[in-house]
Amino acid sequence: MRWNGESVSPPRLLVADRAPMVAAALAALLRSHGYDVAAQSHDGAETAALLGNGGIDAAIIDIDLPGPGPQALLDGLRARGNPLPIVITAPSAYHDLLADIIDGGADGVVLKSENPDNLMHCLAAVTAGGQWIDRHAVVCALDRAQTANAAGSLTRRERDVAALVIAGQRNRSIGAALGISEGTVKMHLHNVYAKLGLETRTQLATDERVRVLA
């Protein structure tokens, strides 16, 4: 059989998506582009078993695959020294999960909302030993890194003030608790708002970045 003009077999793929209809449609698309879809699965356990059987050149895994999820599957492969290319498909709204999966070592990330050609570009890259991450997914990862850096840039006193705001205390009681004036509390709050891109006390009180650091 010829693949990309050469007398070699096309890459054998595993398609794993929790929705059988989606998996079937994706398999049909891949076959129309000459790929050999060797197997389909719809949960993490089945996917892990198929990956363990070998005979697969790359796997396309839904980020919502019920447990074990794609990161656990990826970690398991790498722990065994298996470099099998893993491509993750995901909705664009999954900002944190996209950042996690990129940090976790996925070879490819393709957004379901984008052009199907992106998946073909991704597969061409990863089956050749490269990496292909959708640019919107990269933006998600960078945004989260910048957010974390902003929260991490708070001084110890700014964190103390933020923690007491989260606890529901007013400026006067915060000042008394920390041994500083009410005006100094306001100054620290101004700095916190500026660093985190916030405008109100309510936003600060519900901001998960500060809850983690406080």
CSV table of C-alpha atoms in Angstrom, one decimal:
chain,number,residue,atom,x,y,z
A,1,MET,CA,0.0,0.0,0.0
A,2,ARG,CA,1.2,3.5,-0.7
A,3,TRP,CA,1.2,6.2,1.9
A,4,ASN,CA,2.1,9.8,1.0
A,5,GLY,CA,3.5,8.6,-2.3
A,6,GLU,CA,5.7,5.9,-0.8
A,7,SER,CA,5.2,2.1,-0.6
A,8,VAL,CA,4.6,2.0,3.1
A,9,SER,CA,1.6,1.2,5.2
A,10,PRO,CA,-0.4,4.1,6.5
A,11,PRO,CA,-0.2,4.9,10.3
A,12,ARG,CA,-2.5,2.7,12.4
A,13,LEU,CA,-4.6,4.8,14.7
A,14,LEU,CA,-6.7,4.3,17.9
A,15,VAL,CA,-9.6,6.7,18.2
A,16,ALA,CA,-11.0,7.1,21.8
A,17,ASP,CA,-14.0,9.2,22.4
A,18,ARG,CA,-16.7,8.8,25.0
A,19,ALA,CA,-19.4,9.3,22.4
A,20,PRO,CA,-19.6,6.3,20.0
A,21,MET,CA,-21.1,8.4,17.2
A,22,VAL,CA,-18.3,11.0,17.5
A,23,ALA,CA,-15.7,8.2,17.4
A,24,ALA,CA,-17.3,6.6,14.3
A,25,ALA,CA,-17.5,10.0,12.5
A,26,LEU,CA,-13.9,10.7,13.4
A,27,ALA,CA,-12.8,7.3,12.2
A,28,ALA,CA,-14.6,7.8,8.9
A,29,LEU,CA,-12.9,11.2,8.4
A,30,LEU,CA,-9.5,9.6,9.1
A,31,ARG,CA,-10.0,6.7,6.7
A,32,SER,CA,-11.0,9.2,4.0
A,33,HIS,CA,-7.6,10.7,4.4
A,34,GLY,CA,-5.9,7.3,4.1
A,35,TYR,CA,-5.3,6.5,7.7
A,36,ASP,CA,-5.8,3.0,9.1
A,37,VAL,CA,-8.1,3.3,12.1
A,38,ALA,CA,-7.2,0.0,13.8
A,39,ALA,CA,-9.5,0.4,16.9
A,40,GLN,CA,-12.1,2.6,18.6
A,41,SER,CA,-12.8,2.8,22.3
A,42,HIS,CA,-15.2,4.8,24.5
A,43,ASP,CA,-13.7,4.7,28.0
A,44,GLY,CA,-10.3,4.9,29.7
A,45,ALA,CA,-10.1,1.2,30.7
A,46,GLU,CA,-10.8,0.0,27.2
A,47,THR,CA,-8.3,2.5,25.8
A,48,ALA,CA,-5.6,1.4,28.2
A,49,ALA,CA,-6.0,-2.2,27.2
A,50,LEU,CA,-5.8,-1.4,23.5
A,51,LEU,CA,-2.7,0.8,24.0
A,52,GLY,CA,-1.2,-2.1,25.9
A,53,ASN,CA,-1.8,-4.5,23.1
A,54,GLY,CA,0.6,-2.6,20.8
A,55,GLY,CA,0.2,-2.4,17.0
A,56,ILE,CA,-0.8,1.3,17.2
A,57,ASP,CA,1.2,4.2,15.7
A,58,ALA,CA,-0.7,7.0,17.4
A,59,ALA,CA,-3.8,7.5,19.5
A,60,ILE,CA,-6.4,10.3,19.3
A,61,ILE,CA,-8.1,10.7,22.7
A,62,ASP,CA,-11.0,12.8,23.8
A,63,ILE,CA,-10.1,15.0,26.8
A,64,ASP,CA,-13.5,14.0,28.3
A,65,LEU,CA,-12.8,10.3,28.1
A,66,PRO,CA,-14.2,8.7,31.3
A,67,GLY,CA,-11.5,7.3,33.7
A,68,PRO,CA,-8.8,6.8,33.5
A,69,GLY,CA,-8.6,10.0,31.6
A,70,PRO,CA,-6.1,11.0,28.9
A,71,GLN,CA,-3.5,12.4,31.3
A,72,ALA,CA,-3.5,9.2,33.3
A,73,LEU,CA,-3.2,7.2,30.1
A,74,LEU,CA,-0.3,9.4,28.9
A,75,ASP,CA,1.5,9.2,32.3
A,76,GLY,CA,1.1,5.4,32.2
A,77,LEU,CA,2.6,5.1,28.7
A,78,ARG,CA,5.6,7.4,29.5
A,79,ALA,CA,6.3,5.6,32.8
A,80,ARG,CA,6.7,2.4,30.8
A,81,GLY,CA,9.0,4.2,28.3
A,82,ASN,CA,6.5,4.1,25.5
A,83,PRO,CA,6.8,7.2,23.2
A,84,LEU,CA,3.6,6.5,21.4
A,85,PRO,CA,2.3,9.8,20.0
A,86,ILE,CA,-0.9,11.0,21.8
A,87,VAL,CA,-3.2,13.6,20.3
A,88,ILE,CA,-5.9,15.1,22.5
A,89,THR,CA,-9.1,16.5,21.1
A,90,ALA,CA,-11.0,19.0,23.3
A,91,PRO,CA,-13.6,21.9,23.3
A,92,SER,CA,-12.0,25.3,23.3
A,93,ALA,CA,-13.7,26.2,26.6
A,94,TYR,CA,-11.6,23.8,28.6
A,95,HIS,CA,-8.9,26.3,29.4
A,96,ASP,CA,-7.4,24.8,32.5
A,97,LEU,CA,-7.6,21.2,31.2
A,98,LEU,CA,-5.9,22.3,28.0
A,99,ALA,CA,-3.1,23.9,29.9
A,100,ASP,CA,-2.7,20.8,32.1
A,101,ILE,CA,-2.6,18.4,29.1
A,102,ILE,CA,0.0,20.5,27.3
A,103,ASP,CA,2.1,20.6,30.5
A,104,GLY,CA,1.5,16.9,30.9
A,105,GLY,CA,3.3,16.1,27.7
A,106,ALA,CA,0.7,15.6,25.0
A,107,ASP,CA,2.2,15.4,21.5
A,108,GLY,CA,-0.8,17.0,19.9
A,109,VAL,CA,-3.8,19.1,20.9
A,110,VAL,CA,-6.6,19.7,18.5
A,111,LEU,CA,-9.7,21.8,19.3
A,112,LYS,CA,-13.0,20.3,18.2
A,113,SER,CA,-14.3,23.7,17.1
A,114,GLU,CA,-11.6,24.2,14.6
A,115,ASN,CA,-11.2,23.1,10.9
A,116,PRO,CA,-10.8,19.3,10.6
A,117,ASP,CA,-7.7,19.9,8.5
A,118,ASN,CA,-6.0,20.8,11.8
A,119,LEU,CA,-6.2,17.2,12.9
A,120,MET,CA,-4.5,16.1,9.7
A,121,HIS,CA,-1.7,18.6,10.2
A,122,CYS,CA,-1.4,17.4,13.7
A,123,LEU,CA,-1.2,13.7,12.8
A,124,ALA,CA,1.3,14.4,10.1
A,125,ALA,CA,3.5,16.1,12.7
A,126,VAL,CA,3.3,13.7,15.5
A,127,THR,CA,3.6,10.5,13.4
A,128,ALA,CA,6.9,12.1,12.1
A,129,GLY,CA,8.2,12.5,15.6
A,130,GLY,CA,7.1,16.1,16.1
A,131,GLN,CA,4.6,18.0,18.1
A,132,TRP,CA,1.5,20.0,17.0
A,133,ILE,CA,-0.5,22.1,19.5
A,134,ASP,CA,-3.4,24.2,18.3
A,135,ARG,CA,-2.5,27.9,18.6
A,136,HIS,CA,-5.7,28.6,20.7
A,137,ALA,CA,-4.7,25.9,23.1
A,138,VAL,CA,-1.3,27.5,23.4
A,139,VAL,CA,-2.9,30.8,24.3
A,140,CYS,CA,-4.9,29.1,27.0
A,141,ALA,CA,-1.7,27.7,28.5
A,142,LEU,CA,0.1,31.0,28.3
A,143,ASP,CA,-2.9,32.8,29.9
A,144,ARG,CA,-2.9,30.5,32.8
A,145,ALA,CA,0.8,30.8,33.3
A,146,GLN,CA,0.6,34.6,33.3
A,147,THR,CA,-2.3,34.4,35.7
A,148,ALA,CA,-0.4,32.2,38.1
A,149,ASN,CA,2.6,34.5,37.8
A,150,ALA,CA,0.4,37.5,38.7
A,151,ALA,CA,-0.9,35.9,41.8
A,152,GLY,CA,2.6,34.7,42.7
A,153,SER,CA,3.9,38.3,42.5
A,154,LEU,CA,1.9,39.4,45.5
A,155,THR,CA,4.0,40.4,48.5
A,156,ARG,CA,3.5,38.6,51.8
A,157,ARG,CA,1.6,41.5,53.2
A,158,GLU,CA,-0.6,41.8,50.1
A,159,ARG,CA,-1.4,38.1,50.5
A,160,ASP,CA,-2.2,38.6,54.2
A,161,VAL,CA,-4.6,41.4,53.3
A,162,ALA,CA,-6.2,39.4,50.5
A,163,ALA,CA,-6.7,36.4,52.9
A,164,LEU,CA,-8.5,38.6,55.4
A,165,VAL,CA,-10.7,40.0,52.7
A,166,ILE,CA,-11.6,36.5,51.7
A,167,ALA,CA,-12.4,35.8,55.4
A,168,GLY,CA,-15.0,38.6,55.2
A,169,GLN,CA,-13.1,41.2,57.3
A,170,ARG,CA,-13.4,45.0,56.6
A,171,ASN,CA,-10.4,47.3,56.2
A,172,ARG,CA,-10.4,48.6,59.8
A,173,SER,CA,-10.4,45.1,61.3
A,174,ILE,CA,-7.8,44.0,58.8
A,175,GLY,CA,-5.6,46.9,59.9
A,176,ALA,CA,-6.0,46.0,63.5
A,177,ALA,CA,-5.2,42.3,62.9
A,178,LEU,CA,-2.1,43.1,61.0
A,179,GLY,CA,-1.0,46.1,63.0
A,180,ILE,CA,-1.2,48.6,60.2
A,181,SER,CA,-3.4,51.6,59.4
A,182,GLU,CA,-6.6,51.5,57.5
A,183,GLY,CA,-4.9,53.7,54.8
A,184,THR,CA,-2.1,51.1,54.4
A,185,VAL,CA,-4.7,48.4,54.0
A,186,LYS,CA,-6.3,50.3,51.2
A,187,MET,CA,-2.9,50.8,49.6
A,188,HIS,CA,-2.2,47.0,49.7
A,189,LEU,CA,-5.6,46.3,48.3
A,190,HIS,CA,-5.0,48.7,45.4
A,191,ASN,CA,-1.8,46.9,44.6
A,192,VAL,CA,-3.6,43.5,44.8
A,193,TYR,CA,-6.3,44.7,42.4
A,194,ALA,CA,-3.8,46.1,40.0
A,195,LYS,CA,-1.7,42.9,39.9
A,196,LEU,CA,-4.6,40.6,39.5
A,197,GLY,CA,-6.6,42.7,37.1
A,198,LEU,CA,-9.5,43.0,39.5
A,199,GLU,CA,-11.8,45.9,40.4
A,200,THR,CA,-13.9,45.1,43.3
A,201,ARG,CA,-13.7,43.4,46.8
A,202,THR,CA,-16.3,40.8,45.6
A,203,GLN,CA,-14.1,39.8,42.7
A,204,LEU,CA,-11.1,39.4,45.1
A,205,ALA,CA,-13.1,37.4,47.6
A,206,THR,CA,-14.1,34.9,44.9
A,207,ASP,CA,-10.8,34.7,43.0
A,208,GLU,CA,-9.4,31.2,43.0
A,209,ARG,CA,-5.9,32.4,42.5
A,210,VAL,CA,-5.9,34.2,45.8
A,211,ARG,CA,-7.7,31.4,47.6
A,212,VAL,CA,-4.8,29.1,46.7
A,213,LEU,CA,-2.1,31.5,47.8
A,214,ALA,CA,-3.9,32.9,50.9
